[in-house]
PDB file of C-alpha atoms and ligand atoms in Angstrom:
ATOM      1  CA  UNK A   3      74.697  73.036 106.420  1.00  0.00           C
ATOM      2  CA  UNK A   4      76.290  70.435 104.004  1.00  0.00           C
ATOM      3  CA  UNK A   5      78.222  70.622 101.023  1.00  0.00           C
ATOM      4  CA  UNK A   6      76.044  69.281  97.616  1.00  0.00           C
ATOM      5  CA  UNK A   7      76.787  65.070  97.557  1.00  0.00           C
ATOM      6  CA  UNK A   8      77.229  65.842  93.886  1.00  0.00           C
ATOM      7  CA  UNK A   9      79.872  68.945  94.026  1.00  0.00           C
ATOM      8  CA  UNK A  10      81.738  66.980  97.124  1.00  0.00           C
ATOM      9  CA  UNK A  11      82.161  63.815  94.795  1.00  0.00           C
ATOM     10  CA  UNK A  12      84.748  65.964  92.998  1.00  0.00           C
ATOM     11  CA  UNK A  13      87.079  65.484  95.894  1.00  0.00           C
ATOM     12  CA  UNK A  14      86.798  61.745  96.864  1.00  0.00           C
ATOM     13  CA  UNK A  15      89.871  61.424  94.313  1.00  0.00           C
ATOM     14  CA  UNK A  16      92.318  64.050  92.800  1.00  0.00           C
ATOM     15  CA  UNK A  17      89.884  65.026  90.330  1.00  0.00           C
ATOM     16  CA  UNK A  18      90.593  68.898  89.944  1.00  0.00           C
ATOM     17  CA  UNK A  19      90.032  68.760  85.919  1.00  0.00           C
ATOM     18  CA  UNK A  20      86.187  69.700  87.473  1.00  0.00           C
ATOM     19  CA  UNK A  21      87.908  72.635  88.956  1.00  0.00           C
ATOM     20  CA  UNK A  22      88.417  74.177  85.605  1.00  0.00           C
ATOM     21  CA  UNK A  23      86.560  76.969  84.127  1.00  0.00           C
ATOM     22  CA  UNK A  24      83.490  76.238  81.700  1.00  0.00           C
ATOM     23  CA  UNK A  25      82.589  78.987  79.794  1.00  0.00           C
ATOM     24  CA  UNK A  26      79.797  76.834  77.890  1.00  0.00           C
ATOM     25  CA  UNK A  27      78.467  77.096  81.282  1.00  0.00           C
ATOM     26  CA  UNK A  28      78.952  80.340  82.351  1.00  0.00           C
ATOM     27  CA  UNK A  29      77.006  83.679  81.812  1.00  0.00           C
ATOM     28  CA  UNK A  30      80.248  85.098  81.290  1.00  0.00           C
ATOM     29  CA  UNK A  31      80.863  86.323  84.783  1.00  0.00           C
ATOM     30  CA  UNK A  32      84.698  87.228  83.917  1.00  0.00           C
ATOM     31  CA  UNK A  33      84.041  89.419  80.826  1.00  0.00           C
ATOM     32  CA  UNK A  34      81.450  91.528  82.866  1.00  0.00           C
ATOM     33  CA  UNK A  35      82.188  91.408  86.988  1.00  0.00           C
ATOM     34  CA  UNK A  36      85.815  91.776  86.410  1.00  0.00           C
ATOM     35  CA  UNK A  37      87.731  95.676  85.800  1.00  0.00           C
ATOM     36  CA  UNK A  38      91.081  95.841  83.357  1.00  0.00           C
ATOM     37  CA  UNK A  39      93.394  98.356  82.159  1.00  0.00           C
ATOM     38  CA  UNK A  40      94.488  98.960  78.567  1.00  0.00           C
ATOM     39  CA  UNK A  41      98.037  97.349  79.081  1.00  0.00           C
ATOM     40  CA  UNK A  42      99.429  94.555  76.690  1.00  0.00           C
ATOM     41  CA  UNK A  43      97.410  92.714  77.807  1.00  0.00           C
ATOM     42  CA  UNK A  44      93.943  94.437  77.328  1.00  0.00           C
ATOM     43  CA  UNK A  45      93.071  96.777  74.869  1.00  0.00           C
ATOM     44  CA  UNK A  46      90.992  98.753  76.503  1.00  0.00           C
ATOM     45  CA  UNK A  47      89.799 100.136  80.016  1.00  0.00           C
ATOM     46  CA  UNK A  48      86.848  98.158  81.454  1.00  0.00           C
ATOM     47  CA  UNK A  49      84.857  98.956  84.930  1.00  0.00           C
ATOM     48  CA  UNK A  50      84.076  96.014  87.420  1.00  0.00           C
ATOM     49  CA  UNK A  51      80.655  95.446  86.481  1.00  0.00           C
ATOM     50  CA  UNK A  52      80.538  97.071  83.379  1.00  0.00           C
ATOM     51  CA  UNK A  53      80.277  93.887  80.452  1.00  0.00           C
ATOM     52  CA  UNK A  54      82.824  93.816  77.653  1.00  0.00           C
ATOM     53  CA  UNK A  55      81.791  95.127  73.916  1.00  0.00           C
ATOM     54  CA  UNK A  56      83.303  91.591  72.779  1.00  0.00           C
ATOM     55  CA  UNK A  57      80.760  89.777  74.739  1.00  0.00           C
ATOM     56  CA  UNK A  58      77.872  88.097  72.924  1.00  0.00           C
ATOM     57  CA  UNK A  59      73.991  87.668  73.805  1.00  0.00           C
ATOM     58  CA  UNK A  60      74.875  84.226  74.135  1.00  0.00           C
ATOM     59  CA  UNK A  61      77.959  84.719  76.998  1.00  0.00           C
ATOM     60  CA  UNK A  62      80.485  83.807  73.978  1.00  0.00           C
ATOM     61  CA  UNK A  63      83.001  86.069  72.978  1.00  0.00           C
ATOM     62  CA  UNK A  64      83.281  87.771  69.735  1.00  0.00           C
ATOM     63  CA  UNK A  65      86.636  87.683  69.341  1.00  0.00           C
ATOM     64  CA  UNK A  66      87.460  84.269  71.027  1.00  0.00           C
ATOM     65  CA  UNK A  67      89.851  83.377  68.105  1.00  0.00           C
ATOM     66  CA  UNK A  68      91.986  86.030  67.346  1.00  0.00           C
ATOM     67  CA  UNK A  69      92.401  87.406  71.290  1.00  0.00           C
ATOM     68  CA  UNK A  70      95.942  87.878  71.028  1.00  0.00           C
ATOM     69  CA  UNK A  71      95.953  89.484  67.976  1.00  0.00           C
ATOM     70  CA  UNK A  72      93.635  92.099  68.629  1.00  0.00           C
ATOM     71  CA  UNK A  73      95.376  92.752  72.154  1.00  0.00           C
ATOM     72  CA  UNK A  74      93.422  91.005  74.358  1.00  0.00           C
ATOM     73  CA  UNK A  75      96.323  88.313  75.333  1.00  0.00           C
ATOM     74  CA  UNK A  76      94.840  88.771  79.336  1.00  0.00           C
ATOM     75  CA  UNK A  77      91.748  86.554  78.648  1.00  0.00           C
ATOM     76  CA  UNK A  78      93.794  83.920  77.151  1.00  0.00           C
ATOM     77  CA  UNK A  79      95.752  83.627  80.505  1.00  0.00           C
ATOM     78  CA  UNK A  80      92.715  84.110  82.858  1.00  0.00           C
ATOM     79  CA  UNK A  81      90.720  81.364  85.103  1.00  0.00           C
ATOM     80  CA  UNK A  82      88.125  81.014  87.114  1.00  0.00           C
ATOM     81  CA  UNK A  83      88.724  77.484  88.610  1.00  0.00           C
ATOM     82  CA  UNK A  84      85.241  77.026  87.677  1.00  0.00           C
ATOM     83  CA  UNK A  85      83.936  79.716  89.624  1.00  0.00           C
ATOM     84  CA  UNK A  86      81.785  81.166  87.330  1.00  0.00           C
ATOM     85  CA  UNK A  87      79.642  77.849  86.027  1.00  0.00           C
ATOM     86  CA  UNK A  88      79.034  77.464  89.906  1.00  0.00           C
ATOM     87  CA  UNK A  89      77.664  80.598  90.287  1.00  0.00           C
ATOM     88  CA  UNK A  90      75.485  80.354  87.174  1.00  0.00           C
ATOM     89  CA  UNK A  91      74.337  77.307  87.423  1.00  0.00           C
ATOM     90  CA  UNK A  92      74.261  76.577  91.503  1.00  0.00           C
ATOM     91  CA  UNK A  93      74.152  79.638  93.417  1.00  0.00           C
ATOM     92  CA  UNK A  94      71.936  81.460  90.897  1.00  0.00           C
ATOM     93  CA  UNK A  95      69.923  79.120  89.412  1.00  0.00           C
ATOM     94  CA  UNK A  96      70.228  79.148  85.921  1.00  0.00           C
ATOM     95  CA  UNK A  97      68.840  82.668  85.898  1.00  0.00           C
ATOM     96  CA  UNK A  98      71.222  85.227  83.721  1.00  0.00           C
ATOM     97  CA  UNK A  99      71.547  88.465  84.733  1.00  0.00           C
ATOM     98  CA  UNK A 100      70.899  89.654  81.230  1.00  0.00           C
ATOM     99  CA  UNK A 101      67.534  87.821  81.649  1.00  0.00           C
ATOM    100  CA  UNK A 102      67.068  89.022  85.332  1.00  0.00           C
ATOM    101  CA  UNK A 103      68.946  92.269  85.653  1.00  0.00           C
ATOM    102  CA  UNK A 104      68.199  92.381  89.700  1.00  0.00           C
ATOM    103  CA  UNK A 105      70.531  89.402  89.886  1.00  0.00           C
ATOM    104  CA  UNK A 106      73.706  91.589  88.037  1.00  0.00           C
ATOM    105  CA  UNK A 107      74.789  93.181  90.799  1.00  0.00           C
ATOM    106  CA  UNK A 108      75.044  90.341  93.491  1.00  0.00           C
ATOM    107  CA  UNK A 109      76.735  87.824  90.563  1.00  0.00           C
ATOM    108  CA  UNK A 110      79.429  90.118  89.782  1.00  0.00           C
ATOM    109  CA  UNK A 111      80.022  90.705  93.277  1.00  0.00           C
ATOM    110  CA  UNK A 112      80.189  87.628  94.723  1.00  0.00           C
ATOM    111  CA  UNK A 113      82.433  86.151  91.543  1.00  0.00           C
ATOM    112  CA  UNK A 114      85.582  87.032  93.310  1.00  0.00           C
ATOM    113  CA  UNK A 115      84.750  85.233  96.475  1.00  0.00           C
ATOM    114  CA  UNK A 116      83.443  82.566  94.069  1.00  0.00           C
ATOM    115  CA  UNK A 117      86.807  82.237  92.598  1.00  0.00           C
ATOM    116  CA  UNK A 118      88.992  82.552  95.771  1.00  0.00           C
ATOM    117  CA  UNK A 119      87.496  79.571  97.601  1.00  0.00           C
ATOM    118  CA  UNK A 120      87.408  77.852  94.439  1.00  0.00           C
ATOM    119  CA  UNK A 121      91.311  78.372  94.661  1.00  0.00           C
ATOM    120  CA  UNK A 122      91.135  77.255  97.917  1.00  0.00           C
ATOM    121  CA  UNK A 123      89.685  74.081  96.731  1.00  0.00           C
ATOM    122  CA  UNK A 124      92.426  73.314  94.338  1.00  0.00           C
ATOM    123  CA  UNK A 125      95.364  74.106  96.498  1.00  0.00           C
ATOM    124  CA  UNK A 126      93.119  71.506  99.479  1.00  0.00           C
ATOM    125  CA  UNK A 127      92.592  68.881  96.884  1.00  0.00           C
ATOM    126  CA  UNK A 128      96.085  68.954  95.684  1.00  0.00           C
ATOM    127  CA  UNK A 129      97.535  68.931  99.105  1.00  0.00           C
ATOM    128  CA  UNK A 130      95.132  66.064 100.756  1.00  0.00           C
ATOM    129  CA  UNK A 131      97.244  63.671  97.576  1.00  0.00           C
ATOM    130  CA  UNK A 132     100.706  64.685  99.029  1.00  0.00           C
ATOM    131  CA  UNK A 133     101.777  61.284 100.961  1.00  0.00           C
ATOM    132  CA  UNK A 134     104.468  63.621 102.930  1.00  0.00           C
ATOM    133  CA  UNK A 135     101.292  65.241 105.012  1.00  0.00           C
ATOM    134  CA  UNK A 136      99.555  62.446 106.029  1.00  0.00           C
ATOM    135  CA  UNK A 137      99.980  63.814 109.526  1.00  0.00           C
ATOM    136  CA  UNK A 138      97.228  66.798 108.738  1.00  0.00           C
ATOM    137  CA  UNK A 139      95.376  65.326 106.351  1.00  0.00           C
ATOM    138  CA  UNK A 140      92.468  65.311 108.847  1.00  0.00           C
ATOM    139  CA  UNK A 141      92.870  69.381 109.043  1.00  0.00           C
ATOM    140  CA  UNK A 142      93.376  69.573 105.131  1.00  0.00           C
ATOM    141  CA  UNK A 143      90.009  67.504 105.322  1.00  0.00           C
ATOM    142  CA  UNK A 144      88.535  69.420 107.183  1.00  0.00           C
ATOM    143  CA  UNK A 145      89.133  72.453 105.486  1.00  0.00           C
ATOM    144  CA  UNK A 146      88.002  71.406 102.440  1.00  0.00           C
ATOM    145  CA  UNK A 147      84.961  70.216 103.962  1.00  0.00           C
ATOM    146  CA  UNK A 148      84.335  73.611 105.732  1.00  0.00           C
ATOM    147  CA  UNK A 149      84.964  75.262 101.592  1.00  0.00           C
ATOM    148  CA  UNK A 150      83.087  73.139 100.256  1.00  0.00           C
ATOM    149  CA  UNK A 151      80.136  74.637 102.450  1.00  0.00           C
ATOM    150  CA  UNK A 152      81.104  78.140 102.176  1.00  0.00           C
ATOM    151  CA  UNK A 153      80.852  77.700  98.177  1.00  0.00           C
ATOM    152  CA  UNK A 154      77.127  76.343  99.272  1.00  0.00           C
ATOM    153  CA  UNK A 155      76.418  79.919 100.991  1.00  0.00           C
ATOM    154  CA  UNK A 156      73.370  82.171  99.278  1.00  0.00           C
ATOM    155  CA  UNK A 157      75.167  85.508  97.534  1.00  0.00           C
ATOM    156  CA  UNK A 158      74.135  87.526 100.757  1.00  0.00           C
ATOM    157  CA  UNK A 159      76.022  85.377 102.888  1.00  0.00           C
ATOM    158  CA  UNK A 160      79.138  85.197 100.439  1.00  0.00           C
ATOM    159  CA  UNK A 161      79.768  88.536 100.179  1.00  0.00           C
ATOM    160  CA  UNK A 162      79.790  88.397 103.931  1.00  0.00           C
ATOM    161  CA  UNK A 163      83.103  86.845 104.250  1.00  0.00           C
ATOM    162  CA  UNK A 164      86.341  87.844 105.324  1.00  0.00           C
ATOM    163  CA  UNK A 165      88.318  86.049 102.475  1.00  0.00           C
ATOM    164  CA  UNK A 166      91.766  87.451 103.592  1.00  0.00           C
ATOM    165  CA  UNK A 167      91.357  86.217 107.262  1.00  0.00           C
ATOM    166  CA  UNK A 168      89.828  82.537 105.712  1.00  0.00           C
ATOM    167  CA  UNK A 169      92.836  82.446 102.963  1.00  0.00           C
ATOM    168  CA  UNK A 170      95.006  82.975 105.775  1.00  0.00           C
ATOM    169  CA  UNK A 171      93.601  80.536 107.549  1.00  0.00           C
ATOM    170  CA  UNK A 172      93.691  77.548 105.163  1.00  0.00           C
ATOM    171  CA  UNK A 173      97.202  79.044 103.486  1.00  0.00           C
ATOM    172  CA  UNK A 174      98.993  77.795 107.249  1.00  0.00           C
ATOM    173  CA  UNK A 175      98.177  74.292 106.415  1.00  0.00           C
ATOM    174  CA  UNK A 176      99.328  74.783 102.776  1.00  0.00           C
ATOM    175  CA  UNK A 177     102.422  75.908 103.976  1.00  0.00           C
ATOM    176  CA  UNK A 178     102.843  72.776 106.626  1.00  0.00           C
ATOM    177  CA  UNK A 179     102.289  70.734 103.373  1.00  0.00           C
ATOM    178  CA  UNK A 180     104.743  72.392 101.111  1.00  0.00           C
ATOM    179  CA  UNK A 181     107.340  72.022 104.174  1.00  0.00           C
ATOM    180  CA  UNK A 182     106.722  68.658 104.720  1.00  0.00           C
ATOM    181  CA  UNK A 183     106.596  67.573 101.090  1.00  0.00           C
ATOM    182  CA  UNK A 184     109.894  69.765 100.169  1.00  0.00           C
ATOM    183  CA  UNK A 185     111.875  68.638 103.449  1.00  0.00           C
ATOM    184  CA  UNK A 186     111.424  65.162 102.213  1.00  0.00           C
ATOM    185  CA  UNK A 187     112.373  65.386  99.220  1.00  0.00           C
ATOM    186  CA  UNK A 188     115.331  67.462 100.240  1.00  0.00           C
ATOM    187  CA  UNK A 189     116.639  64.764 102.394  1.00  0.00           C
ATOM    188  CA  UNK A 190     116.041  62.058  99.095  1.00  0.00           C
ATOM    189  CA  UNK A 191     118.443  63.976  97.527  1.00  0.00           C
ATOM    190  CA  UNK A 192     121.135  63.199 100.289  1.00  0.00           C
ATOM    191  CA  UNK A 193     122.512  66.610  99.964  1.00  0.00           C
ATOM    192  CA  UNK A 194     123.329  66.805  96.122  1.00  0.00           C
ATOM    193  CA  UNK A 195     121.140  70.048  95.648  1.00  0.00           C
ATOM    194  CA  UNK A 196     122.050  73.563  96.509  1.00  0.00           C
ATOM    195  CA  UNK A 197     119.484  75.975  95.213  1.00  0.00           C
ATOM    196  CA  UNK A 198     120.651  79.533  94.281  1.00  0.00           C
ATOM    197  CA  UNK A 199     121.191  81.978  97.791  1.00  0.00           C
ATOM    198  CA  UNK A 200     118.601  84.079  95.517  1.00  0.00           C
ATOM    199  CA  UNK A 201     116.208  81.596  95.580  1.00  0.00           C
ATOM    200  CA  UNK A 202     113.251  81.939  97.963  1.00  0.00           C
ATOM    201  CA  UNK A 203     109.786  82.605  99.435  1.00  0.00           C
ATOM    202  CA  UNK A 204     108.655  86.062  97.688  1.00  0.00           C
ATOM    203  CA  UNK A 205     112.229  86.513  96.091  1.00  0.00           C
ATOM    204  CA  UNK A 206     112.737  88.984  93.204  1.00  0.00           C
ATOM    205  CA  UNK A 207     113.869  86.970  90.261  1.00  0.00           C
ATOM    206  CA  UNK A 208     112.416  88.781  87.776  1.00  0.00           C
ATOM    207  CA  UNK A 209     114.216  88.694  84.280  1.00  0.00           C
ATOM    208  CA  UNK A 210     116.847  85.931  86.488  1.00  0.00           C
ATOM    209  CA  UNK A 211     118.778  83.724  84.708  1.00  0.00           C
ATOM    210  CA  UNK A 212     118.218  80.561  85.937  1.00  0.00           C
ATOM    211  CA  UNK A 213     118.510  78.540  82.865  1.00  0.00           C
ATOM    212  CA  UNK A 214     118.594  74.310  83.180  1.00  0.00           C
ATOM    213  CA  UNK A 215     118.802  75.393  87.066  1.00  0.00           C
ATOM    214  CA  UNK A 216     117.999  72.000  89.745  1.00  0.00           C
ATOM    215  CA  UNK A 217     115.175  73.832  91.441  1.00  0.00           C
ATOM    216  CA  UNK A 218     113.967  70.841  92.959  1.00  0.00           C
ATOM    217  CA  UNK A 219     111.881  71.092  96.201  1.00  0.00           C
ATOM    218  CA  UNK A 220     112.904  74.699  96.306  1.00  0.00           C
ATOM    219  CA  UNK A 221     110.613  77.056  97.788  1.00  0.00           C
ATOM    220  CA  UNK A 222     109.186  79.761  95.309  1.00  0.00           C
ATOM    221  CA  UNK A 223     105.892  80.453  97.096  1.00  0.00           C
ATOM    222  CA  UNK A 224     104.680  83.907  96.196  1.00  0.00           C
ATOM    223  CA  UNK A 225     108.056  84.385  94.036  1.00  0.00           C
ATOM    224  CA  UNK A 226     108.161  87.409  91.028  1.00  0.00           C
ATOM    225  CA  UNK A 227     109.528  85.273  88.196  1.00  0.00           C
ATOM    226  CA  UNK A 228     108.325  87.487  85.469  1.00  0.00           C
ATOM    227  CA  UNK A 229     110.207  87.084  82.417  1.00  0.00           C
ATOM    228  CA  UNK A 230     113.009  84.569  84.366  1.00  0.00           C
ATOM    229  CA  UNK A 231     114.803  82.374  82.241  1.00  0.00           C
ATOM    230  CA  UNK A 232     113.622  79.135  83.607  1.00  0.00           C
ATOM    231  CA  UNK A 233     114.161  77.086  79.985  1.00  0.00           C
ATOM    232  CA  UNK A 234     115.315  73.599  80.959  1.00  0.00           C
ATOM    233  CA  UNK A 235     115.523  74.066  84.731  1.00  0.00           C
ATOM    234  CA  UNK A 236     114.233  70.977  86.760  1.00  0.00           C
ATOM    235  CA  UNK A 237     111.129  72.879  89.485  1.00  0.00           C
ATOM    236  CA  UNK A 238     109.872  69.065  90.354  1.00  0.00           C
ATOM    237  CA  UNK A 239     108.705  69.192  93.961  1.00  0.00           C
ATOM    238  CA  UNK A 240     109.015  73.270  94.091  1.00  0.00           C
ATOM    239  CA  UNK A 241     106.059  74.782  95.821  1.00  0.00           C
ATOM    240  CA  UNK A 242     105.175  77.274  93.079  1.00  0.00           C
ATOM    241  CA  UNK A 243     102.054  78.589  95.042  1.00  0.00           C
ATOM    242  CA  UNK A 244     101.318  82.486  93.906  1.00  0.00           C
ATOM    243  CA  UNK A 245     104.784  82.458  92.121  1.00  0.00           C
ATOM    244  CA  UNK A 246     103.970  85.190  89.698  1.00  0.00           C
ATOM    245  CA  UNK A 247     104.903  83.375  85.575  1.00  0.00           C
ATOM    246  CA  UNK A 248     104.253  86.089  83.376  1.00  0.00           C
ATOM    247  CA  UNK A 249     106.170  85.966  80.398  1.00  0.00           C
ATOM    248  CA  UNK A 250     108.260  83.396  82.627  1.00  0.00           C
ATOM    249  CA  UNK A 251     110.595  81.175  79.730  1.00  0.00           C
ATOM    250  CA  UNK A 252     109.794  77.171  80.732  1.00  0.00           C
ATOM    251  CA  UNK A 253     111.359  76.137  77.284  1.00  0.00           C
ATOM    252  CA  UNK A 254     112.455  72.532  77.908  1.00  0.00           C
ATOM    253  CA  UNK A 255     111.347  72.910  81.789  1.00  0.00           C
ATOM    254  CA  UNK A 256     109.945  70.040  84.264  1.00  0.00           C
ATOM    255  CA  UNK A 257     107.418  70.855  86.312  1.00  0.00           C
ATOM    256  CA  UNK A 258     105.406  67.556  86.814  1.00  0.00           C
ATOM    257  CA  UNK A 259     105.213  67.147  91.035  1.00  0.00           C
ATOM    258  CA  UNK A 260     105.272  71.052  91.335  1.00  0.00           C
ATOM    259  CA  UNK A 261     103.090  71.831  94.221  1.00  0.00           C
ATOM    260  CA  UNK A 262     100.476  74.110  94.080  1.00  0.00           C
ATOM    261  CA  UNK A 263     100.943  75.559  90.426  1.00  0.00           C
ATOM    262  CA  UNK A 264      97.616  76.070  88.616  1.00  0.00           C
ATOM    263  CA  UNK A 265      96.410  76.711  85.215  1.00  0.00           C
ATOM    264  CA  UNK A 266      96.393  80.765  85.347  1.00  0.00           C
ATOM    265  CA  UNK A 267     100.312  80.794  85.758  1.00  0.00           C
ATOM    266  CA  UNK A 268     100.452  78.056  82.818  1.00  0.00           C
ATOM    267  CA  UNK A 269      98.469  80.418  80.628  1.00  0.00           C
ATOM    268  CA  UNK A 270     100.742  83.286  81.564  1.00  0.00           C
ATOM    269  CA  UNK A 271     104.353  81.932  80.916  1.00  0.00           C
ATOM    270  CA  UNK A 272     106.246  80.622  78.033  1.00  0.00           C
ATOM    271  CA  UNK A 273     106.750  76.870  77.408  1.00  0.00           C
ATOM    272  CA  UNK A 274     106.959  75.075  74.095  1.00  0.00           C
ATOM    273  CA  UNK A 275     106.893  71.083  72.988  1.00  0.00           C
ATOM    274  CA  UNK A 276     109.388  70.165  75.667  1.00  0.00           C
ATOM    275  CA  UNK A 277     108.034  71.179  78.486  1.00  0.00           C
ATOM    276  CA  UNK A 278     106.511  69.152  81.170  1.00  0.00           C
ATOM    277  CA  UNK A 279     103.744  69.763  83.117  1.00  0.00           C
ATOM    278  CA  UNK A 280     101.176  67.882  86.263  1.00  0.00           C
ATOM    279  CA  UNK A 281      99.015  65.757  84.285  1.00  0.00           C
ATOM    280  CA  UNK A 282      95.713  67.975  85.559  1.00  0.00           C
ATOM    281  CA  UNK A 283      97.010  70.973  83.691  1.00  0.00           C
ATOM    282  CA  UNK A 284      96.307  71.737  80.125  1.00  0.00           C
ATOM    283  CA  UNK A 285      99.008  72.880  77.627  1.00  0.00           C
ATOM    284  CA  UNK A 286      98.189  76.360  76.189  1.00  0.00           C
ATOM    285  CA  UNK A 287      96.906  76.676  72.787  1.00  0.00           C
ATOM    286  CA  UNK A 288      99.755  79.469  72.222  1.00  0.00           C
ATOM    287  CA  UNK A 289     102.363  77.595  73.136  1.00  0.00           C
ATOM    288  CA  UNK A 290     104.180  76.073  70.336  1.00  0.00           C
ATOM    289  CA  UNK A 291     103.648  72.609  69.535  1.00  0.00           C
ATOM    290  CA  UNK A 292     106.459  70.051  68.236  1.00  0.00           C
ATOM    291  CA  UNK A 293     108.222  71.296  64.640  1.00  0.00           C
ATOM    292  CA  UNK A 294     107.602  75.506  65.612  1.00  0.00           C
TER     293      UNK A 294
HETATM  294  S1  SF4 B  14      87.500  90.039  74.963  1.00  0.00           S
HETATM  295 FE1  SF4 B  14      86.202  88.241  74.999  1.00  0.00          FE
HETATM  296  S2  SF4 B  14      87.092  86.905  76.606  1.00  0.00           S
HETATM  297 FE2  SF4 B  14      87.928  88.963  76.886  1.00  0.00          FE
HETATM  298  S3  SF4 B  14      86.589  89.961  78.388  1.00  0.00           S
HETATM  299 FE3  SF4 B  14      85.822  90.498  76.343  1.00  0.00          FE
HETATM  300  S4  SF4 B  14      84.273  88.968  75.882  1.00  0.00           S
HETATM  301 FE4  SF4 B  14      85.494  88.172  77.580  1.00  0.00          FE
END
């Protein structure tokens, strides 16, 4: 089995922008294969598999423009990494499982796989552009390679797969990456950084006040940042892989060369005008822009 010529072009370069969702594309896999809670950020309790009221005959959303006001603020934050066009389009065929109801069952229950190895081929990309880990860049090839093929796989075989043990796989040559990249850039700065003692893999800093901190290179893999002050603080270099943003202040922050951050924790925190982020991310539409 190979991967599709045309999906592997996306990685001859760091071209992860394709790795974006496209709802145009999509027969709104999300709204319907996907369970929430009424919380603030749903308004309303919704079944895996079940589609939303909001979503329209033609996979749009009904309500695409005011989300936030009428408490839906969690599909503003959501993505797929283009998970669900993929499925639509590649691994289904064009056929909508409005149009082919058979099909609803295996499409909403392969789109989490879907969107985990789509993950996978973010974080892969991303790392295979980090100069520091030359030295495995033939593994971090190789793994996207063997990604790229599972995302190839018919929905029978899909929901086969043991996603923890394969995340757990690829995540050991993520974390070679972010060691290599952050001890280098740890030694660049001869010494001049000390990052907070609280300040770690999987640390607690929620609500922590780390205003205008130097965070660079510092390790926040997998970190609970909710609602941390983080407004001017300096995160270039810091592997922010699974550091959980919600409601996270970035006011003012930098976090262009952040390893590993993605567009779902964008969506989730607070930033404004100032702050900086890796060119392949998109500034949220409910951020403020310059003058608010
Ligand atoms: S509110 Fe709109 S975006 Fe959110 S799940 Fe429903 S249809 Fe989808």
């Amino acid at each position: 089995m190979t991967a599709d010529p045309k999906f592997a072009e996306v990685f001859h370069s760091d071209n992860r922008s394709r790795l974006r969702a496209d709802c145009e594309s999509c027969f709104g896999l999300c709204c319907a294969a996907l369970p929430f809670a009424s919380s603030s950020d749903f308004a309303m309790n919704k079944n895996a598999g079940q589609p939303c009221p909001n979503l329209q005959a033609d996979f749009r959303c009904g309500i695409h423009r005011s989300l936030r006001q009428q408490g839906f603020r969690g599909c503003t934050v959501y993505d797929c990494f283009g998970a669900g066009q993929h499925l639509s389009r590649h691994t289904f065929g064009g056929r909508d499982w409005r149009q082919a109801p058979e099909t609803a069952q295996a499409m909403f229950g392969v789109f989490p796989v879907m969107q985990q190895l789509h993950e996978l081929l973010w974080y892969l990309t991303e790392a295979l552009n980090v100069p520091e880990a030359r030295l495995i860049h033939e593994q971090l090839q190789e793994a996207l390679e063997e990604t790229m093929q599972l995302t190839q796989l018919t929905p029978e075989a899909l929901m086969e797969l043991e996603m923890p043990a394969y995340r757990a796989k690829v995540n050991v040559l993520l974390l070679q990456t972010s060691e290599m990249m952050r001890s280098e850039g740890m030694k660049s700065l001869n010494g001049k950084v000390k990052h907070p003692k609280s300040v770690g893999r999987g640390a607690d800093l929620i609500g922590a006040k780390l205003r205008g901190a130097d965070l660079r290179y510092a390790n926040l893999r997998g970190a609970y940042l909710i609602a941390a002050n983080l407004s001017g603080a300096d995160l270039r270099g810091a592997d922010l892989i699974g550091a959980d943003l919600r409601d996270t202040d970035l006011s003012g922050a930098d976090l262009t060369g952040s390893l590993f951050l993605t567009q779902f924790q964008i969506n989730a925190a607070k930033g404004d005008a100032h702050t900086k982020i890796p060119p392949l991310l998109v500034r949220p539409a409910h951020w403020p822009g310059p003058g608010n």
